[in-house]
mmCIF file of C-alpha atoms in Angstrom:
data_model
loop_
_atom_site.group_PDB
_atom_site.id
_atom_site.type_symbol
_atom_site.label_atom_id
_atom_site.label_comp_id
_atom_site.label_asym_id
_atom_site.label_seq_id
_atom_site.Cartn_x
_atom_site.Cartn_y
_atom_site.Cartn_z
ATOM 1 C CA MET O 1 7.833 40.788 11.217
ATOM 2 C CA ILE O 2 10.331 38.606 10.307
ATOM 3 C CA LEU O 3 9.394 35.684 7.940
ATOM 4 C CA ARG O 4 12.069 32.618 8.735
ATOM 5 C CA VAL O 5 11.865 29.763 6.464
ATOM 6 C CA LEU O 6 14.332 26.748 6.987
ATOM 7 C CA ASP O 7 15.076 24.013 4.429
ATOM 8 C CA PRO O 8 12.941 21.391 4.558
ATOM 9 C CA THR O 9 15.506 18.382 2.802
ATOM 10 C CA ASN O 10 17.320 15.721 3.889
ATOM 11 C CA GLU O 11 21.038 17.323 5.402
ATOM 12 C CA ILE O 12 22.360 14.086 5.403
ATOM 13 C CA LYS O 13 24.774 13.567 2.127
ATOM 14 C CA ALA O 14 25.591 10.252 0.585
ATOM 15 C CA THR O 15 29.467 9.324 0.789
ATOM 16 C CA GLY O 16 31.340 6.384 0.265
ATOM 17 C CA ASP O 17 30.081 4.790 -3.270
ATOM 18 C CA ARG O 18 31.512 4.880 -5.976
ATOM 19 C CA PRO O 19 29.973 3.190 -9.655
ATOM 20 C CA ALA O 20 32.050 0.137 -10.605
ATOM 21 C CA VAL O 21 34.779 -0.305 -13.219
ATOM 22 C CA ARG O 22 33.099 0.283 -16.494
ATOM 23 C CA PRO O 23 34.890 -2.406 -18.796
ATOM 24 C CA SER O 24 36.443 -1.223 -21.737
ATOM 25 C CA SER O 25 34.808 -4.492 -24.323
ATOM 26 C CA LEU O 26 32.327 -7.062 -23.858
ATOM 27 C CA GLN O 27 34.368 -9.484 -25.474
ATOM 28 C CA GLY O 28 34.392 -13.092 -23.536
ATOM 29 C CA LYS O 29 32.642 -11.262 -20.799
ATOM 30 C CA THR O 30 29.995 -12.101 -18.443
ATOM 31 C CA ILE O 31 26.533 -10.564 -17.977
ATOM 32 C CA GLY O 32 23.760 -10.521 -14.804
ATOM 33 C CA PHE O 33 20.642 -9.997 -16.286
ATOM 34 C CA ILE O 34 18.160 -9.076 -12.965
ATOM 35 C CA SER O 35 14.612 -9.262 -13.970
ATOM 36 C CA ASN O 36 11.982 -8.022 -11.640
ATOM 37 C CA GLY O 37 10.026 -10.644 -12.937
ATOM 38 C CA LYS O 38 7.792 -8.231 -14.748
ATOM 39 C CA GLU O 39 5.829 -10.562 -18.208
ATOM 40 C CA GLY O 40 7.743 -7.439 -20.174
ATOM 41 C CA THR O 41 10.704 -8.950 -18.784
ATOM 42 C CA LYS O 42 10.905 -11.631 -21.231
ATOM 43 C CA GLY O 43 11.029 -10.490 -24.747
ATOM 44 C CA TYR O 44 13.130 -7.756 -23.919
ATOM 45 C CA PHE O 45 15.941 -9.774 -22.573
ATOM 46 C CA THR O 46 15.677 -12.262 -25.016
ATOM 47 C CA GLN O 47 16.142 -10.205 -27.433
ATOM 48 C CA LEU O 48 19.026 -7.799 -25.261
ATOM 49 C CA GLU O 49 20.846 -11.364 -24.816
ATOM 50 C CA ARG O 50 20.435 -12.070 -29.126
ATOM 51 C CA MET O 51 22.123 -8.817 -29.618
ATOM 52 C CA LEU O 52 24.866 -8.531 -27.049
ATOM 53 C CA ARG O 53 26.002 -11.670 -28.290
ATOM 54 C CA GLU O 54 25.809 -11.341 -31.883
ATOM 55 C CA LYS O 55 27.013 -7.337 -31.818
ATOM 56 C CA LEU O 56 28.893 -7.228 -29.136
ATOM 57 C CA GLY O 57 30.409 -10.951 -27.977
ATOM 58 C CA VAL O 58 29.722 -11.372 -24.824
ATOM 59 C CA GLY O 59 30.497 -15.518 -23.816
ATOM 60 C CA GLN O 60 28.114 -15.987 -20.941
ATOM 61 C CA VAL O 61 24.305 -14.432 -20.183
ATOM 62 C CA ILE O 62 23.607 -15.338 -17.030
ATOM 63 C CA TRP O 63 18.935 -14.735 -15.458
ATOM 64 C CA ARG O 64 17.529 -13.727 -12.432
ATOM 65 C CA THR O 65 14.121 -12.952 -10.938
ATOM 66 C CA LYS O 66 13.903 -11.279 -7.433
ATOM 67 C CA SER O 67 10.865 -12.461 -5.677
ATOM 68 C CA ASN O 68 9.665 -9.453 -5.740
ATOM 69 C CA TYR O 69 9.397 -6.654 -8.361
ATOM 70 C CA SER O 70 8.606 -3.749 -5.823
ATOM 71 C CA ALA O 71 11.500 -5.209 -3.208
ATOM 72 C CA PRO O 72 15.508 -5.025 -3.869
ATOM 73 C CA ALA O 73 16.803 -7.842 -5.404
ATOM 74 C CA ASP O 74 17.157 -10.548 -3.088
ATOM 75 C CA ALA O 75 20.354 -11.573 -1.422
ATOM 76 C CA HIS O 76 21.711 -14.361 -2.966
ATOM 77 C CA ILE O 77 21.238 -12.157 -5.904
ATOM 78 C CA ILE O 78 23.664 -9.244 -4.793
ATOM 79 C CA ALA O 79 25.915 -11.919 -3.646
ATOM 80 C CA GLU O 80 26.065 -13.470 -7.049
ATOM 81 C CA ILE O 81 26.711 -10.181 -8.358
ATOM 82 C CA PRO O 82 30.734 -9.938 -7.895
ATOM 83 C CA LYS O 83 31.203 -13.176 -10.652
ATOM 84 C CA TRP O 84 30.038 -11.253 -13.301
ATOM 85 C CA ASP O 85 31.365 -8.297 -15.231
ATOM 86 C CA ALA O 86 28.467 -6.384 -15.845
ATOM 87 C CA VAL O 87 24.560 -6.529 -14.193
ATOM 88 C CA VAL O 88 21.620 -5.039 -16.850
ATOM 89 C CA THR O 89 19.061 -3.987 -14.617
ATOM 90 C CA GLY O 90 15.420 -2.133 -13.860
ATOM 91 C CA VAL O 91 13.725 -3.207 -16.408
ATOM 92 C CA GLY O 92 10.007 -4.526 -16.454
ATOM 93 C CA ASP O 93 7.035 -2.646 -17.042
ATOM 94 C CA MET M 1 6.776 21.099 8.371
ATOM 95 C CA ALA M 2 2.748 21.388 6.548
ATOM 96 C CA GLY M 3 1.277 23.287 8.920
ATOM 97 C CA CYS M 4 1.870 20.844 11.704
ATOM 98 C CA LEU M 5 1.880 22.173 15.004
ATOM 99 C CA PRO M 6 3.813 20.286 18.199
ATOM 100 C CA MET M 7 0.503 18.235 19.266
ATOM 101 C CA HIS M 8 0.318 16.958 15.632
ATOM 102 C CA PHE M 9 4.266 15.888 15.924
ATOM 103 C CA PRO M 10 3.637 12.045 17.645
ATOM 104 C CA VAL M 11 1.365 11.013 15.065
ATOM 105 C CA VAL M 12 3.563 12.231 12.659
ATOM 106 C CA ALA M 13 6.295 10.522 14.376
ATOM 107 C CA ALA M 14 4.638 7.120 14.653
ATOM 108 C CA ALA M 15 3.826 7.188 11.320
ATOM 109 C CA TRP M 16 6.738 7.121 10.388
ATOM 110 C CA GLN M 17 8.228 4.292 13.254
ATOM 111 C CA ALA M 18 5.392 2.128 10.387
ATOM 112 C CA MET M 19 6.417 3.313 7.616
ATOM 113 C CA MET M 20 10.116 2.025 8.593
ATOM 114 C CA LYS M 21 8.919 -1.636 8.844
ATOM 115 C CA ASP M 22 10.507 -4.658 7.269
ATOM 116 C CA GLU M 23 7.461 -5.889 6.146
ATOM 117 C CA PHE M 24 5.327 -2.647 4.970
ATOM 118 C CA LEU M 25 7.933 -2.401 1.930
ATOM 119 C CA LEU M 26 8.302 1.836 1.239
ATOM 120 C CA HIS M 27 11.220 1.468 -1.567
ATOM 121 C CA GLY M 28 7.772 -0.129 -3.872
ATOM 122 C CA VAL M 29 5.165 1.221 -1.209
ATOM 123 C CA THR M 30 6.860 5.124 -3.306
ATOM 124 C CA SER M 31 8.243 4.340 -6.108
ATOM 125 C CA SER M 32 6.004 1.546 -7.908
ATOM 126 C CA THR M 33 4.225 2.672 -11.299
ATOM 127 C CA GLY M 34 0.529 1.969 -9.219
ATOM 128 C CA GLY M 35 0.550 4.566 -7.475
ATOM 129 C CA CYS M 36 -0.399 4.019 -4.235
ATOM 130 C CA ALA M 37 -0.389 6.626 -1.776
ATOM 131 C CA ILE M 38 0.028 6.007 2.478
ATOM 132 C CA LEU M 39 -3.519 5.206 4.146
ATOM 133 C CA VAL M 40 -3.170 7.166 7.988
ATOM 134 C CA ILE M 41 -5.532 6.255 9.886
ATOM 135 C CA VAL M 42 -5.609 7.566 13.659
ATOM 136 C CA ASN M 43 -6.963 5.869 16.907
ATOM 137 C CA GLY M 44 -7.168 6.365 20.127
ATOM 138 C CA PRO M 45 -8.214 9.619 22.885
ATOM 139 C CA VAL M 46 -5.566 11.545 20.381
ATOM 140 C CA ARG M 47 -7.670 12.766 18.039
ATOM 141 C CA LEU M 48 -9.403 14.106 20.721
ATOM 142 C CA GLU M 49 -6.259 15.893 21.514
ATOM 143 C CA ILE M 50 -4.988 17.022 18.078
ATOM 144 C CA GLY M 51 -9.022 17.902 17.295
ATOM 145 C CA ALA M 52 -9.388 15.651 14.523
ATOM 146 C CA ASN M 53 -12.859 15.120 12.882
ATOM 147 C CA PRO M 54 -13.948 11.492 12.446
ATOM 148 C CA GLY M 55 -17.264 12.715 11.210
ATOM 149 C CA PHE M 56 -18.692 14.556 7.996
ATOM 150 C CA ASN M 57 -15.690 14.836 5.001
ATOM 151 C CA ALA M 58 -13.984 11.858 7.040
ATOM 152 C CA LEU M 59 -11.945 10.823 3.455
ATOM 153 C CA ALA M 60 -11.270 14.045 3.157
ATOM 154 C CA ASN M 61 -11.030 17.939 4.380
ATOM 155 C CA SER M 62 -12.901 17.004 7.404
ATOM 156 C CA ASP M 63 -10.003 19.254 9.719
ATOM 157 C CA ARG M 64 -6.687 20.612 9.642
ATOM 158 C CA ALA M 65 -4.374 17.896 12.379
ATOM 159 C CA THR M 66 -5.862 15.151 9.837
ATOM 160 C CA THR M 67 -4.682 17.062 6.539
ATOM 161 C CA VAL M 68 -1.631 18.544 7.711
ATOM 162 C CA ILE M 69 -0.389 14.960 9.064
ATOM 163 C CA GLY M 70 -1.250 12.997 5.648
ATOM 164 C CA ARG M 71 0.263 15.956 4.466
ATOM 165 C CA ALA M 72 3.790 15.861 6.510
ATOM 166 C CA LEU M 73 4.113 12.995 5.813
ATOM 167 C CA ARG M 74 3.626 13.228 1.716
ATOM 168 C CA LEU M 75 6.660 16.376 2.139
ATOM 169 C CA GLY M 76 8.623 13.993 3.908
ATOM 170 C CA LEU M 77 9.409 11.199 1.330
ATOM 171 C CA ILE M 78 9.751 14.312 -0.792
ATOM 172 C CA ASN M 79 12.375 15.637 1.377
ATOM 173 C CA LEU M 80 13.849 13.589 3.371
ATOM 174 C CA LEU M 81 13.551 10.015 0.819
ATOM 175 C CA ASP M 82 13.944 12.701 -2.338
ATOM 176 C CA VAL M 83 10.641 10.446 -3.442
ATOM 177 C CA ARG M 84 9.938 13.252 -6.166
ATOM 178 C CA PRO M 85 7.955 12.253 -8.894
ATOM 179 C CA GLY M 86 9.818 10.988 -12.291
ATOM 180 C CA GLY M 87 13.094 10.314 -10.005
ATOM 181 C CA ILE M 88 12.162 7.474 -6.878
ATOM 182 C CA ASP M 89 8.671 7.848 -7.418
ATOM 183 C CA ARG M 90 7.738 6.135 -10.714
ATOM 184 C CA THR M 91 4.023 6.337 -10.253
ATOM 185 C CA THR M 92 2.089 7.029 -13.772
ATOM 186 C CA LEU M 93 -1.017 8.211 -12.272
ATOM 187 C CA GLY M 94 -1.200 8.438 -8.885
ATOM 188 C CA HIS M 95 -4.497 9.729 -6.769
ATOM 189 C CA PRO M 96 -5.125 12.651 -5.202
ATOM 190 C CA GLY M 97 -4.574 10.509 -1.648
ATOM 191 C CA LYS M 98 -1.227 11.637 -2.467
ATOM 192 C CA PHE M 99 -1.512 15.199 -1.357
ATOM 193 C CA SER M 100 -2.779 13.890 2.479
ATOM 194 C CA TYR M 101 -4.610 10.279 3.020
ATOM 195 C CA CYS M 102 -5.562 10.340 7.162
ATOM 196 C CA LEU M 103 -8.327 10.105 9.071
ATOM 197 C CA ALA M 104 -9.772 9.405 12.146
ATOM 198 C CA GLU M 105 -12.697 7.034 13.826
ATOM 199 C CA ASP M 106 -15.289 7.251 14.829
ATOM 200 C CA GLU M 107 -14.601 5.815 18.644
ATOM 201 C CA GLU M 108 -17.939 7.189 20.075
ATOM 202 C CA ASP M 109 -20.496 6.850 17.646
ATOM 203 C CA THR M 110 -20.216 2.923 17.699
ATOM 204 C CA GLY M 111 -19.589 -0.180 20.254
ATOM 205 C CA TRP M 112 -17.025 -1.771 17.712
ATOM 206 C CA GLN M 113 -12.787 -2.326 18.858
ATOM 207 C CA PRO M 114 -11.356 0.289 17.308
ATOM 208 C CA LEU M 115 -8.924 -0.825 14.242
ATOM 209 C CA SER M 116 -5.920 -0.372 16.509
ATOM 210 C CA PHE M 117 -7.426 -2.864 18.971
ATOM 211 C CA VAL M 118 -8.351 -5.016 16.428
ATOM 212 C CA ARG M 119 -5.182 -4.899 15.567
ATOM 213 C CA GLY M 120 -2.749 -5.202 18.680
ATOM 214 C CA ILE M 121 -2.919 -2.620 20.590
ATOM 215 C CA PRO M 122 -4.467 -2.149 24.060
ATOM 216 C CA GLU M 123 -7.112 -0.592 24.544
ATOM 217 C CA GLY M 124 -6.778 3.138 25.722
ATOM 218 C CA VAL M 125 -3.452 3.834 23.849
ATOM 219 C CA SER M 126 -3.636 5.768 20.611
ATOM 220 C CA ALA M 127 -2.472 4.621 17.307
ATOM 221 C CA VAL M 128 -1.656 4.789 14.031
ATOM 222 C CA THR M 129 -2.305 2.467 11.748
ATOM 223 C CA VAL M 130 -0.693 3.249 8.001
ATOM 224 C CA MET M 131 -1.616 1.231 4.553
ATOM 225 C CA ALA M 132 -1.223 1.512 0.790
ATOM 226 C CA ALA M 133 -3.814 2.516 -0.791
ATOM 227 C CA MET M 134 -5.224 3.248 -3.415
ATOM 228 C CA ALA M 135 -8.386 5.857 -3.843
ATOM 229 C CA PRO M 136 -11.325 5.091 -2.411
ATOM 230 C CA ARG M 137 -13.513 3.442 -4.327
ATOM 231 C CA GLN M 138 -17.674 4.949 -3.140
ATOM 232 C CA ILE M 139 -20.841 3.119 -3.024
ATOM 233 C CA MET M 140 -23.946 3.278 -1.461
ATOM 234 C CA ASN M 141 -26.729 1.300 -0.543
ATOM 235 C CA GLU M 142 -29.768 3.074 1.304
ATOM 236 C CA TRP M 143 -32.312 0.540 0.545
ATOM 237 C CA THR M 144 -31.801 -2.527 2.921
ATOM 238 C CA THR M 145 -31.389 -2.879 6.428
ATOM 239 C CA ASP M 146 -29.414 -5.978 6.496
ATOM 240 C CA PRO M 147 -25.881 -6.580 7.202
ATOM 241 C CA ARG M 148 -25.765 -9.132 4.561
ATOM 242 C CA GLU M 149 -27.009 -6.726 1.521
ATOM 243 C CA ILE M 150 -25.436 -3.925 2.374
ATOM 244 C CA LEU M 151 -21.813 -5.798 2.816
ATOM 245 C CA GLU M 152 -22.610 -7.470 -0.718
ATOM 246 C CA THR M 153 -22.427 -4.506 -1.953
ATOM 247 C CA PHE M 154 -19.052 -3.539 -0.394
ATOM 248 C CA ALA M 155 -17.761 -7.784 -2.125
ATOM 249 C CA ALA M 156 -19.206 -6.391 -5.996
ATOM 250 C CA GLU M 157 -17.320 -3.374 -5.074
ATOM 251 C CA MET M 158 -14.191 -4.927 -3.858
ATOM 252 C CA ARG M 159 -14.352 -8.376 -6.891
ATOM 253 C CA ALA M 160 -14.667 -4.750 -9.534
ATOM 254 C CA ASN M 161 -11.472 -3.963 -8.642
ATOM 255 C CA GLN M 162 -10.195 -7.241 -8.677
ATOM 256 C CA LEU M 163 -11.019 -7.779 -11.970
ATOM 257 C CA HIS M 164 -10.563 -4.226 -13.466
ATOM 258 C CA TYR M 165 -7.260 -3.129 -10.983
ATOM 259 C CA SER M 166 -5.488 -6.732 -9.848
ATOM 260 C CA ILE M 167 -6.804 -9.913 -8.499
ATOM 261 C CA TYR M 168 -4.584 -10.621 -5.584
ATOM 262 C CA GLY M 169 -6.053 -10.733 -2.512
ATOM 263 C CA GLY M 170 -3.399 -8.178 0.054
ATOM 264 C CA ASN M 171 -4.919 -5.048 3.443
ATOM 265 C CA TYR M 172 -8.555 -3.736 1.906
ATOM 266 C CA ALA M 173 -10.062 -1.143 3.880
ATOM 267 C CA ILE M 174 -13.701 -0.782 4.299
ATOM 268 C CA VAL M 175 -15.189 2.862 5.950
ATOM 269 C CA ILE M 176 -18.461 2.366 7.211
ATOM 270 C CA PRO M 177 -19.959 6.012 8.154
ATOM 271 C CA LYS M 178 -22.952 5.671 10.684
ATOM 272 C CA GLN M 179 -25.333 5.367 9.077
ATOM 273 C CA LEU M 180 -25.073 1.248 7.346
ATOM 274 C CA CYS M 181 -22.794 1.805 10.492
ATOM 275 C CA GLU M 182 -26.054 1.011 12.671
ATOM 276 C CA HIS M 183 -27.553 -1.078 10.717
ATOM 277 C CA ILE M 184 -24.709 -3.968 10.973
ATOM 278 C CA GLU M 185 -24.083 -3.813 14.839
ATOM 279 C CA ARG M 186 -27.566 -3.737 15.498
ATOM 280 C CA ALA M 187 -28.167 -6.748 14.177
ATOM 281 C CA GLY M 188 -25.163 -7.565 16.317
ATOM 282 C CA TRP M 189 -22.574 -8.127 14.005
ATOM 283 C CA THR M 190 -18.958 -6.676 14.798
ATOM 284 C CA LYS M 191 -15.815 -6.271 12.979
ATOM 285 C CA ARG M 192 -15.316 -9.891 12.971
ATOM 286 C CA ASP M 193 -18.012 -11.185 11.417
ATOM 287 C CA ILE M 194 -17.739 -8.769 8.348
ATOM 288 C CA ALA M 195 -14.255 -9.497 7.429
ATOM 289 C CA ASP M 196 -15.468 -13.195 7.929
ATOM 290 C CA PHE M 197 -18.238 -12.399 5.619
ATOM 291 C CA LEU M 198 -15.923 -9.925 2.765
ATOM 292 C CA TYR M 199 -13.659 -12.720 3.075
ATOM 293 C CA GLU M 200 -16.096 -15.266 1.846
ATOM 294 C CA ARG M 201 -18.010 -12.740 -0.791
ATOM 295 C CA ALA M 202 -14.969 -10.902 -2.087
ATOM 296 C CA ARG M 203 -13.167 -13.416 -4.066
ATOM 297 C CA VAL M 204 -13.489 -13.589 -8.649
ATOM 298 C CA ARG M 205 -12.912 -16.543 -10.731
ATOM 299 C CA ARG M 206 -9.447 -15.873 -12.499
ATOM 300 C CA ALA M 207 -11.844 -16.681 -16.321
ATOM 301 C CA GLU M 208 -13.912 -13.236 -15.016
ATOM 302 C CA TRP M 209 -10.450 -10.932 -16.440
ATOM 303 C CA ALA M 210 -12.355 -12.525 -20.273
ATOM 304 C CA ASP M 211 -15.126 -10.735 -19.004
ATOM 305 C CA VAL M 212 -13.154 -7.164 -18.346
ATOM 306 C CA GLY M 213 -10.112 -7.716 -21.595
ATOM 307 C CA LYS M 214 -8.049 -10.031 -20.039
ATOM 308 C CA GLY M 215 -8.413 -12.625 -21.579
ATOM 309 C CA SER M 216 -4.865 -13.551 -22.504
ATOM 310 C CA ILE M 217 -3.132 -13.998 -19.103
ATOM 311 C CA VAL M 218 -6.614 -16.305 -18.003
ATOM 312 C CA ARG M 219 -4.575 -18.900 -19.699
ATOM 313 C CA ASN M 220 -5.278 -23.023 -18.707
ATOM 314 C CA ARG M 221 -5.618 -21.274 -15.162
ATOM 315 C CA GLY M 222 -9.365 -20.309 -15.647
ATOM 316 C CA THR M 223 -10.934 -22.085 -12.663
ATOM 317 C CA ARG M 224 -8.748 -21.047 -10.136
ATOM 318 C CA ILE M 225 -10.491 -18.725 -7.035
ATOM 319 C CA HIS M 226 -8.635 -15.249 -6.473
ATOM 320 C CA THR M 227 -9.254 -13.874 -2.736
ATOM 321 C CA ALA M 228 -9.225 -10.034 -1.971
ATOM 322 C CA LEU M 229 -8.715 -10.532 1.206
ATOM 323 C CA GLU M 230 -5.817 -13.522 1.709
ATOM 324 C CA SER M 231 -7.662 -14.247 5.276
ATOM 325 C CA PRO M 232 -10.073 -12.680 6.901
ATOM 326 C CA ASP M 233 -7.774 -10.625 9.117
ATOM 327 C CA HIS M 234 -6.593 -8.516 6.557
ATOM 328 C CA LEU M 235 -9.389 -6.392 6.652
ATOM 329 C CA LEU M 236 -9.532 -2.818 7.635
ATOM 330 C CA VAL M 237 -12.720 -1.914 9.232
ATOM 331 C CA ILE M 238 -12.937 1.526 9.879
ATOM 332 C CA ALA M 239 -16.496 3.713 11.036
ATOM 333 C CA ALA M 240 -15.910 6.769 10.007
ATOM 334 C CA GLY M 241 -18.018 9.648 8.248
ATOM 335 C CA GLY M 242 -20.620 12.199 8.460
ATOM 336 C CA PRO M 243 -24.507 11.103 10.091
ATOM 337 C CA ALA M 244 -26.206 10.259 7.315
ATOM 338 C CA GLY M 245 -25.766 8.869 3.818
ATOM 339 C CA GLY M 246 -25.870 5.314 3.051
ATOM 340 C CA PHE M 247 -22.855 5.221 1.678
ATOM 341 C CA GLY M 248 -19.198 3.800 2.319
ATOM 342 C CA ALA M 249 -16.322 3.143 0.848
ATOM 343 C CA VAL M 250 -14.151 0.192 -0.187
ATOM 344 C CA ILE M 251 -10.263 1.077 -0.271
ATOM 345 C CA PRO M 252 -8.111 -1.510 -2.048
ATOM 346 C CA PRO M 253 -4.689 -2.529 -1.575
ATOM 347 C CA TRP M 254 -1.852 -1.003 -3.788
ATOM 348 C CA MET M 255 -0.550 -4.422 -5.120
ATOM 349 C CA GLY M 256 -2.054 -7.570 -3.378
ATOM 350 C CA SER M 257 -0.477 -8.330 -0.469
ATOM 351 C CA LYS M 258 3.507 -7.121 -1.455
ATOM 352 C CA THR M 259 2.799 -4.497 1.579
ATOM 353 C CA LYS M 260 1.454 -5.411 5.188
ATOM 354 C CA ALA M 261 -0.775 -3.001 6.914
ATOM 355 C CA VAL M 262 1.235 -2.152 9.822
ATOM 356 C CA THR M 263 -0.036 -0.243 12.891
ATOM 357 C CA ALA M 264 2.162 1.050 16.109
ATOM 358 C CA ALA M 265 1.191 2.738 18.793
ATOM 359 C CA ILE M 266 2.032 6.856 19.373
ATOM 360 C CA GLY M 267 4.694 7.356 22.498
ATOM 361 C CA ALA M 268 5.998 3.907 22.175
ATOM 362 C CA CYS M 269 9.680 4.058 21.412
ATOM 363 C CA VAL M 270 9.367 0.948 19.634
ATOM 364 C CA ASP M 271 13.748 0.351 18.431
ATOM 365 C CA CYS M 272 15.067 1.662 21.660
ATOM 366 C CA GLU M 273 17.612 0.698 22.961
ATOM 367 C CA PRO M 274 16.883 0.365 27.437
ATOM 368 C CA PRO M 275 19.438 3.750 29.540
ATOM 369 C CA LYS M 276 22.368 2.194 29.696
ATOM 370 C CA GLY M 277 23.647 3.126 32.970
#
């Protein structure tokens, strides 16, 4: 008896996406915060903003909050991202 | 996959169609720390064709069909969408339904309308309903035949879940086995009557959070009323379970109304393009 084992994993390889160019310095840069809206984000982002401004000379910090913490960011937030130099997201629990 | 036979595949495919609907919010359902599983309820003639058993052990190892259908869905999430614990799946605890969480409704032992019909699928058409669901919470009330008293026990369990887990309203499922079904049905109550009753009774005041150690988030909204169901339509009433025992189960939603239960007909090509030419 021959036992044939098939690979059940997805054969499609994601292509076309590359990480954005990393800034060499954050001095004077604009940083976006995308909060998932949970309670824990307030203290975390407040402290992070202070550190970015005081230690790395960040110029501006833009706060945005998702309307649903379990769904991808709203379209109007995604549309703003190109105006920023870097984004912090994915925190909150 | 998972021991599925070809005859099980249409059920698996329909469940995937339902899970892919925007309102189901598959990303949140599969990645959240909350750790829900995907509950699948099968209705219609297909239940009998595939040998699903809505009787004894309905929520567990009742039969091959429901076991392998639920397992195939989870393995599909893992192997096709890479939903693995510690990767995309950030679940803190999870529950055993993440292995398989599928049951068939008992349409033969009750005069109630099948869940799929209540949710808009024509009579006699097989269908699946998927719901982002926490573990079942079993209740027991063998000491009355009064529908109100029986359903008060279900309502109390829903309130307990609101206080101990999440206060926010969403889809709840309740599973009612034959013994309690018969008491409720004999009194002339329909599934709609059950939903209306539980909508009224399953609600808590926000201040009650303070009784279970969550006083810090009551704030100045203590008098606010939170209903377990946003409307009676959000209750999924399922007849299933062995013939004896005054038991039932409340299956709570993952997280309020962020996700909605979805019902899809089996064998119907929901998003297909019409044939060209």
